[in-house]
């Protein structure tokens, strides 16, 4: 029988449970995918803890690669046997096999392995929308990117380098900073031992940066706003340190007509054609070596609790893969 990971209540990683299930034939608009690799994401932790509430019991996991084994009615872009990868707002990727709406399922180019496909899909589409669909950055512009040695972070470092954008990274240790620098960051600040606001001011000669990409949330947001130049863009796209508390919108005026957005990848990929265009650009960067994925950790699906613990404990670098 195929297995999937479910939770019956929100809380710690001890709530992650392996359950057996039987796969129904796909409904209209769905495909059945036999997973070859599954991506671990920090969003899975928000969902497990209830920070992003789901109806319980629920399956978890939002990113995977595999092979199409059945195709429902009304699908033109996929057939049985296709190699595919996806990011999906409908949890359920932590599984041997699943049915999924085909709209967000993209063909995986032959030269990209299943492992890399599962490691890059959600994280890489996130970097694509951050750099191309959220703010308009030009060559020579400077961005501050927090947690730059993580899964999304290392892709962002390489993406920025490939487009001539100066990325000032932050990371939680000197070793992580080395990794961010090797992956294309221009500077890296260990924000556990140094004041990142002061250092960003020094690096930019007091001017500040055009944009901040902040997925750390509560512990960094106030400082992030202080790193922006007037008219700069604050992109708050995660909360690894906790939810950003409400703040007075007036401080955006006081700090120089700042803009703030709180995006999610799932709005950007909801349209099938847009999702495919974003994936095409991402796959091209992976295929031509512009983006060279670091899969820093790999676990069997049965070790899911351990995988969650090390991601939550800030012990990972790059992407983490689960193998069914
Ligand atoms: P990462 O591999 O980047 O892991 C999260 C990192 O956050 C940690 O390694 C750690 O790096 C840093 N961090 C800072 N403070 C804390 C803390 N208190 N507890 C735990 N970690 C902390 O994860 P992902 O690549 O999966 O995702 C990165 C971020 O991007 C997440 O916040 C995620 O939710 C967000 N995201 C948002 C999306 C969107 O569309 N809105 C889509 C995809 C991801 P360090 O030790 O260097 O500080």
CSV table of C-alpha atoms and ligand atoms in Angstrom, one decimal:
chain,number,residue,atom,x,y,z
A,1,UNK,CA,0.0,0.0,0.0
A,2,UNK,CA,1.3,3.5,-0.7
A,3,UNK,CA,2.2,5.7,2.3
A,4,UNK,CA,1.6,9.4,3.0
A,5,UNK,CA,2.4,11.6,6.0
A,6,UNK,CA,-0.5,13.1,7.9
A,7,UNK,CA,-1.2,15.2,11.0
A,8,UNK,CA,-4.3,14.8,13.2
A,9,UNK,CA,-3.4,17.9,15.4
A,10,UNK,CA,-1.1,20.9,15.2
A,11,UNK,CA,2.1,20.9,17.2
A,12,UNK,CA,5.6,19.4,17.2
A,13,UNK,CA,7.2,16.9,14.8
A,14,UNK,CA,6.0,14.0,16.9
A,15,UNK,CA,2.5,14.6,15.3
A,16,UNK,CA,3.8,13.6,11.9
A,17,UNK,CA,2.3,10.1,11.2
A,18,UNK,CA,2.9,7.7,8.3
A,19,UNK,CA,-0.4,6.3,7.1
A,20,UNK,CA,-1.2,3.8,4.4
A,21,UNK,CA,-3.9,4.7,1.8
A,22,UNK,CA,-5.3,3.5,-1.5
A,23,UNK,CA,-5.1,5.8,-4.6
A,24,UNK,CA,-8.4,6.6,-6.3
A,25,UNK,CA,-8.4,7.1,-10.1
A,26,UNK,CA,-7.7,10.8,-10.9
A,27,UNK,CA,-10.7,13.1,-11.3
A,28,UNK,CA,-11.3,15.3,-14.3
A,29,UNK,CA,-8.4,17.8,-14.5
A,30,UNK,CA,-6.1,15.7,-12.3
A,31,UNK,CA,-3.2,13.4,-12.8
A,32,UNK,CA,-1.8,10.7,-10.7
A,33,UNK,CA,1.9,11.1,-9.9
A,34,UNK,CA,4.3,8.4,-8.6
A,35,UNK,CA,6.8,10.5,-6.6
A,36,UNK,CA,10.5,10.0,-7.0
A,37,UNK,CA,11.6,12.8,-4.7
A,38,UNK,CA,9.8,15.2,-2.4
A,39,UNK,CA,11.0,18.7,-1.4
A,40,UNK,CA,11.0,19.8,2.3
A,41,UNK,CA,9.9,23.4,2.8
A,42,UNK,CA,9.7,25.7,5.8
A,43,UNK,CA,6.0,26.3,4.9
A,44,UNK,CA,5.5,22.6,5.9
A,45,UNK,CA,6.5,23.6,9.4
A,46,UNK,CA,4.1,26.5,9.5
A,47,UNK,CA,1.3,24.1,8.5
A,48,UNK,CA,2.4,21.4,11.0
A,49,UNK,CA,2.4,23.9,13.9
A,50,UNK,CA,-0.9,25.6,12.8
A,51,UNK,CA,0.7,29.0,12.0
A,52,UNK,CA,-0.9,28.4,8.6
A,53,UNK,CA,-4.0,26.5,9.7
A,54,UNK,CA,-5.4,23.6,7.7
A,55,UNK,CA,-8.5,21.5,8.1
A,56,UNK,CA,-7.5,18.4,10.2
A,57,UNK,CA,-6.6,15.7,9.6
A,58,UNK,CA,-4.5,16.8,6.7
A,59,UNK,CA,-1.7,15.5,4.5
A,60,UNK,CA,1.5,17.7,4.3
A,61,UNK,CA,4.1,18.6,1.7
A,62,UNK,CA,3.9,21.1,-1.2
A,63,UNK,CA,6.6,20.1,-3.7
A,64,UNK,CA,7.7,16.9,-5.5
A,65,UNK,CA,8.8,15.3,-8.7
A,66,UNK,CA,7.9,12.0,-10.3
A,67,UNK,CA,6.2,10.2,-13.2
A,68,UNK,CA,2.6,10.6,-14.4
A,69,UNK,CA,0.9,7.2,-14.1
A,70,UNK,CA,-2.7,8.2,-14.9
A,71,UNK,CA,-4.3,11.2,-16.6
A,72,UNK,CA,-7.9,12.4,-15.9
A,73,UNK,CA,-10.2,14.0,-18.5
A,74,UNK,CA,-9.5,17.4,-20.0
A,75,UNK,CA,-5.7,17.5,-19.7
A,76,UNK,CA,-3.7,18.4,-22.8
A,77,UNK,CA,-0.2,19.1,-21.6
A,78,UNK,CA,0.6,15.8,-19.8
A,79,UNK,CA,0.5,12.1,-20.6
A,80,UNK,CA,1.3,8.8,-18.9
A,81,UNK,CA,5.1,8.4,-18.5
A,82,UNK,CA,5.9,12.1,-18.4
A,83,UNK,CA,8.6,13.2,-16.0
A,84,UNK,CA,7.1,16.1,-13.9
A,85,UNK,CA,7.7,18.4,-11.0
A,86,UNK,CA,5.3,20.7,-9.2
A,87,UNK,CA,4.7,23.2,-6.4
A,88,UNK,CA,1.1,23.1,-5.1
A,89,UNK,CA,-0.9,24.9,-2.5
A,90,UNK,CA,-2.7,21.7,-1.8
A,91,UNK,CA,-0.6,19.8,0.7
A,92,UNK,CA,0.0,16.1,0.1
A,93,UNK,CA,3.4,15.8,-1.4
A,94,UNK,CA,4.8,13.7,1.5
A,95,UNK,CA,3.6,10.5,-0.2
A,96,UNK,CA,4.6,7.7,-2.4
A,97,UNK,CA,1.9,8.7,-4.9
A,98,UNK,CA,-0.9,11.3,-5.2
A,99,UNK,CA,-3.6,12.8,-7.3
A,100,UNK,CA,-3.2,16.5,-8.1
A,101,UNK,CA,-4.8,19.1,-10.3
A,102,UNK,CA,-2.6,19.2,-13.4
A,103,UNK,CA,-2.5,23.0,-13.8
A,104,UNK,CA,0.6,23.4,-11.6
A,105,UNK,CA,2.3,20.2,-12.8
A,106,UNK,CA,5.1,21.0,-15.2
A,107,UNK,CA,7.1,18.6,-17.4
A,108,UNK,CA,10.6,18.2,-16.0
A,109,UNK,CA,13.3,18.5,-18.7
A,110,UNK,CA,15.2,15.3,-19.2
A,111,UNK,CA,18.5,16.9,-18.1
A,112,UNK,CA,17.1,17.8,-14.7
A,113,UNK,CA,17.1,14.9,-12.2
A,114,UNK,CA,14.1,14.1,-10.1
A,115,UNK,CA,16.1,15.0,-7.0
A,116,UNK,CA,16.9,18.5,-8.4
A,117,UNK,CA,13.4,18.9,-9.7
A,118,UNK,CA,11.9,18.3,-6.2
A,119,UNK,CA,14.6,20.5,-4.6
A,120,UNK,CA,14.1,23.5,-6.9
A,121,UNK,CA,10.5,23.7,-7.9
A,122,UNK,CA,8.7,25.7,-5.1
A,123,UNK,CA,11.9,27.4,-3.9
A,124,UNK,CA,13.0,28.4,-7.4
A,125,UNK,CA,9.5,29.6,-8.5
A,126,UNK,CA,9.6,31.7,-5.3
A,127,UNK,CA,12.9,33.3,-6.3
A,128,UNK,CA,11.6,33.9,-9.8
A,129,UNK,CA,8.6,35.8,-8.6
A,130,UNK,CA,10.6,37.7,-6.0
A,131,UNK,CA,13.1,39.0,-8.6
A,132,UNK,CA,10.8,39.3,-11.6
A,133,UNK,CA,7.2,39.7,-10.5
A,134,UNK,CA,7.4,41.6,-7.2
A,135,UNK,CA,9.8,44.4,-7.7
A,136,UNK,CA,11.7,45.6,-10.8
A,137,UNK,CA,15.3,45.4,-10.2
A,138,UNK,CA,18.0,46.6,-12.6
A,139,UNK,CA,21.6,45.4,-13.0
A,140,UNK,CA,23.6,47.1,-10.3
A,141,UNK,CA,20.7,47.4,-7.8
A,142,UNK,CA,21.3,46.1,-4.3
A,143,UNK,CA,19.0,43.8,-2.3
A,144,UNK,CA,19.2,42.5,1.2
A,145,UNK,CA,18.2,38.8,1.5
A,146,UNK,CA,17.8,37.2,4.9
A,147,UNK,CA,18.6,33.5,5.6
A,148,UNK,CA,20.5,33.3,2.4
A,149,UNK,CA,22.2,29.9,3.1
A,150,UNK,CA,18.8,28.1,3.2
A,151,UNK,CA,16.8,26.5,0.4
A,152,UNK,CA,15.3,29.6,-1.2
A,153,UNK,CA,18.3,31.6,-0.1
A,154,UNK,CA,21.1,29.8,-2.0
A,155,UNK,CA,19.0,29.9,-5.2
A,156,UNK,CA,18.4,33.6,-4.7
A,157,UNK,CA,22.2,34.2,-4.3
A,158,UNK,CA,22.8,32.5,-7.7
A,159,UNK,CA,19.8,34.1,-9.4
A,160,UNK,CA,21.0,37.6,-8.3
A,161,UNK,CA,24.6,36.9,-9.5
A,162,UNK,CA,23.3,35.8,-12.9
A,163,UNK,CA,21.4,39.1,-13.3
A,164,UNK,CA,24.0,41.5,-12.1
A,165,UNK,CA,22.1,42.3,-8.8
A,166,UNK,CA,24.2,42.9,-5.7
A,167,UNK,CA,22.8,40.6,-3.0
A,168,UNK,CA,23.7,41.4,0.6
A,169,UNK,CA,23.1,38.2,2.5
A,170,UNK,CA,22.4,37.5,6.1
A,171,UNK,CA,22.9,34.0,7.7
A,172,UNK,CA,23.0,32.5,11.1
A,173,UNK,CA,26.7,31.4,11.2
A,174,UNK,CA,30.0,32.2,9.7
A,175,UNK,CA,30.0,28.8,7.8
A,176,UNK,CA,26.6,29.7,6.4
A,177,UNK,CA,27.9,33.1,5.3
A,178,UNK,CA,30.8,31.4,3.5
A,179,UNK,CA,28.2,29.3,1.6
A,180,UNK,CA,26.1,32.3,0.6
A,181,UNK,CA,29.3,34.1,-0.7
A,182,UNK,CA,30.3,31.0,-2.7
A,183,UNK,CA,26.9,31.0,-4.2
A,184,UNK,CA,27.0,34.6,-5.4
A,185,UNK,CA,26.2,36.9,-2.5
A,186,UNK,CA,28.4,40.1,-2.7
A,187,UNK,CA,28.5,40.4,1.1
A,188,UNK,CA,27.2,38.3,4.0
A,189,UNK,CA,26.4,39.4,7.5
A,190,UNK,CA,26.2,36.9,10.4
A,191,UNK,CA,23.1,38.4,11.9
A,192,UNK,CA,23.4,36.3,15.1
A,193,UNK,CA,26.7,38.0,16.0
A,194,UNK,CA,26.5,41.3,14.1
A,195,UNK,CA,24.0,44.2,13.8
A,196,UNK,CA,22.8,43.8,10.2
A,197,UNK,CA,21.3,47.3,9.9
A,198,UNK,CA,24.6,48.9,10.8
A,199,UNK,CA,26.5,46.7,8.4
A,200,UNK,CA,24.1,47.3,5.5
A,201,UNK,CA,24.4,51.1,6.0
A,202,UNK,CA,28.2,50.7,5.9
A,203,UNK,CA,28.2,48.5,2.8
A,204,UNK,CA,25.9,50.9,0.9
A,205,UNK,CA,27.6,54.1,2.2
A,206,UNK,CA,24.5,55.1,4.1
A,207,UNK,CA,22.2,54.9,1.1
A,208,UNK,CA,20.4,51.7,1.9
A,209,UNK,CA,19.1,49.0,-0.5
A,210,UNK,CA,16.4,49.0,-3.2
A,211,UNK,CA,14.6,46.0,-1.8
A,212,UNK,CA,14.6,43.7,1.2
A,213,UNK,CA,13.5,40.1,0.8
A,214,UNK,CA,12.7,39.0,4.3
A,215,UNK,CA,11.4,35.5,5.2
A,216,UNK,CA,12.6,35.5,8.8
A,217,UNK,CA,9.8,37.8,9.9
A,218,UNK,CA,9.4,38.9,13.5
A,219,UNK,CA,13.0,39.2,14.5
A,220,UNK,CA,14.2,41.0,11.4
A,221,UNK,CA,11.4,43.1,10.0
A,222,UNK,CA,12.0,46.3,12.0
A,223,UNK,CA,15.7,46.3,11.1
A,224,UNK,CA,14.8,45.4,7.5
A,225,UNK,CA,12.7,48.6,7.2
A,226,UNK,CA,15.7,50.6,8.4
A,227,UNK,CA,17.9,49.1,5.6
A,228,UNK,CA,15.8,50.5,2.8
A,229,UNK,CA,16.5,53.6,0.8
A,230,UNK,CA,13.6,56.0,0.2
A,231,UNK,CA,11.0,54.5,-2.1
A,232,UNK,CA,12.4,51.0,-1.4
A,233,UNK,CA,10.4,47.8,-1.4
A,234,UNK,CA,10.0,45.6,1.7
A,235,UNK,CA,9.0,42.1,0.6
A,236,UNK,CA,8.0,40.1,3.7
A,237,UNK,CA,7.5,36.5,2.4
A,238,UNK,CA,7.9,34.3,5.5
A,239,UNK,CA,8.1,34.0,9.2
A,240,UNK,CA,10.7,31.5,10.3
A,241,UNK,CA,11.3,33.5,13.5
A,242,UNK,CA,7.6,34.1,14.1
A,243,UNK,CA,4.8,36.1,12.7
A,244,UNK,CA,5.4,39.8,12.0
A,245,UNK,CA,3.4,41.8,14.6
A,246,UNK,CA,1.1,44.5,13.3
A,247,UNK,CA,2.8,47.9,12.9
A,248,UNK,CA,1.8,51.5,12.2
A,249,UNK,CA,1.6,52.1,8.5
A,250,UNK,CA,2.7,55.6,9.1
A,251,UNK,CA,6.3,54.5,9.6
A,252,UNK,CA,6.5,53.8,5.9
A,253,UNK,CA,6.0,57.5,5.2
A,254,UNK,CA,8.5,58.5,8.0
A,255,UNK,CA,11.2,56.2,6.5
A,256,UNK,CA,10.8,57.6,3.0
A,257,UNK,CA,7.6,56.4,1.2
A,258,UNK,CA,8.5,52.7,1.5
A,259,UNK,CA,6.4,50.0,-0.2
A,260,UNK,CA,5.5,46.8,1.6
A,261,UNK,CA,4.1,43.6,0.1
A,262,UNK,CA,3.4,40.2,1.6
A,263,UNK,CA,3.3,37.7,-1.3
A,264,UNK,CA,2.9,34.0,-1.6
A,265,UNK,CA,4.1,31.8,-4.5
A,266,UNK,CA,0.7,30.2,-4.8
A,267,UNK,CA,-0.9,33.4,-6.0
A,268,UNK,CA,1.8,33.7,-8.6
A,269,UNK,CA,1.5,30.2,-10.0
A,270,UNK,CA,-2.3,29.9,-9.9
A,271,UNK,CA,-2.6,30.5,-13.6
A,272,UNK,CA,-1.3,27.5,-15.6
A,273,UNK,CA,0.3,29.5,-18.4
A,274,UNK,CA,2.1,31.8,-16.0
A,275,UNK,CA,3.2,28.9,-13.9
A,276,UNK,CA,4.7,27.2,-17.0
A,277,UNK,CA,6.5,30.5,-18.1
A,278,UNK,CA,8.0,30.9,-14.6
A,279,UNK,CA,9.1,27.2,-14.6
A,280,UNK,CA,10.6,27.5,-18.1
A,281,UNK,CA,12.8,30.4,-17.0
A,282,UNK,CA,13.7,28.5,-13.8
A,283,UNK,CA,14.5,25.2,-15.7
A,284,UNK,CA,16.6,27.1,-18.2
A,285,UNK,CA,18.8,28.5,-15.4
A,286,UNK,CA,19.1,25.0,-13.9
A,287,UNK,CA,19.9,23.3,-17.2
A,288,UNK,CA,22.5,25.8,-18.3
A,289,UNK,CA,24.2,25.7,-14.9
A,290,UNK,CA,23.3,29.2,-13.8
A,291,UNK,CA,21.5,27.7,-10.8
A,292,UNK,CA,23.5,24.8,-9.3
A,293,UNK,CA,21.3,23.3,-6.6
A,294,UNK,CA,22.8,22.3,-3.3
A,295,UNK,CA,20.8,19.4,-1.8
A,296,UNK,CA,22.3,19.6,1.6
A,297,UNK,CA,20.2,16.9,3.3
A,298,UNK,CA,18.4,13.8,2.2
A,299,UNK,CA,16.1,11.6,4.3
A,300,UNK,CA,13.8,8.7,3.6
A,301,UNK,CA,10.1,9.7,3.9
A,302,UNK,CA,9.9,7.5,7.1
A,303,UNK,CA,12.4,10.0,8.8
A,304,UNK,CA,10.1,12.9,8.3
A,305,UNK,CA,10.1,14.0,11.9
A,306,UNK,CA,13.9,14.1,12.0
A,307,UNK,CA,13.9,16.2,8.8
A,308,UNK,CA,11.4,18.7,10.3
A,309,UNK,CA,13.5,18.9,13.5
A,310,UNK,CA,16.7,19.9,11.7
A,311,UNK,CA,15.0,22.4,9.4
A,312,UNK,CA,13.3,24.0,12.4
A,313,UNK,CA,16.6,23.9,14.4
A,314,UNK,CA,18.4,26.0,11.7
A,315,UNK,CA,20.8,23.0,11.0
A,316,UNK,CA,20.2,22.7,7.3
A,317,UNK,CA,21.8,24.4,4.3
A,318,UNK,CA,20.4,24.6,0.8
A,319,UNK,CA,17.5,22.3,0.0
A,320,UNK,CA,16.3,19.1,1.7
A,321,UNK,CA,14.9,16.1,-0.1
A,322,UNK,CA,12.7,13.2,1.1
A,323,UNK,CA,12.9,10.0,-0.9
A,324,UNK,CA,9.7,7.9,-1.0
B,1,LIG,P1,15.3,27.6,4.8
B,1,LIG,O1,16.1,26.5,4.3
B,1,LIG,O2,15.7,29.0,4.4
B,1,LIG,O3,15.2,27.5,6.4
B,1,LIG,C1,14.8,28.6,7.2
B,1,LIG,C2,15.9,29.4,7.7
B,1,LIG,O4,15.4,30.6,8.4
B,1,LIG,C3,16.8,28.7,8.7
B,1,LIG,O5,17.7,27.8,8.1
B,1,LIG,C4,17.5,29.9,9.4
B,1,LIG,O6,18.6,30.3,8.7
B,1,LIG,C5,16.4,31.0,9.2
B,1,LIG,N1,15.9,31.4,10.5
B,1,LIG,C6,16.0,32.6,11.1
B,1,LIG,N2,15.4,32.7,12.3
B,1,LIG,C7,14.9,31.5,12.5
B,1,LIG,C8,14.3,30.9,13.7
B,1,LIG,N3,14.0,31.6,14.7
B,1,LIG,N4,13.9,29.6,13.6
B,1,LIG,C9,14.2,28.9,12.5
B,1,LIG,N5,14.8,29.4,11.4
B,1,LIG,C10,15.2,30.6,11.4
B,1,LIG,O7,13.7,27.3,4.4
B,1,LIG,P2,13.1,27.4,3.0
B,1,LIG,O8,14.1,27.6,2.0
B,1,LIG,O9,12.1,26.3,2.9
B,1,LIG,O10,12.2,28.8,3.1
B,1,LIG,C11,12.8,30.0,3.4
B,1,LIG,C12,11.8,31.0,3.8
B,1,LIG,O11,11.0,31.4,2.7
B,1,LIG,C13,10.8,30.4,4.9
B,1,LIG,O12,10.4,31.4,5.8
B,1,LIG,C14,9.6,30.1,4.0
B,1,LIG,O13,8.4,30.1,4.7
B,1,LIG,C15,9.6,31.3,3.0
B,1,LIG,N6,8.9,31.0,1.8
B,1,LIG,C16,7.9,31.8,1.4
B,1,LIG,C17,7.3,31.6,0.2
B,1,LIG,C18,6.3,32.6,-0.3
B,1,LIG,O14,5.9,32.5,-1.4
B,1,LIG,N7,5.8,33.5,0.6
B,1,LIG,C19,7.6,30.4,-0.7
B,1,LIG,C20,8.7,29.7,-0.2
B,1,LIG,C21,9.3,29.9,1.0
B,1,LIG,P3,19.8,31.0,9.5
B,1,LIG,O15,20.3,30.0,10.5
B,1,LIG,O16,20.8,31.4,8.5
B,1,LIG,O17,19.2,32.2,10.2
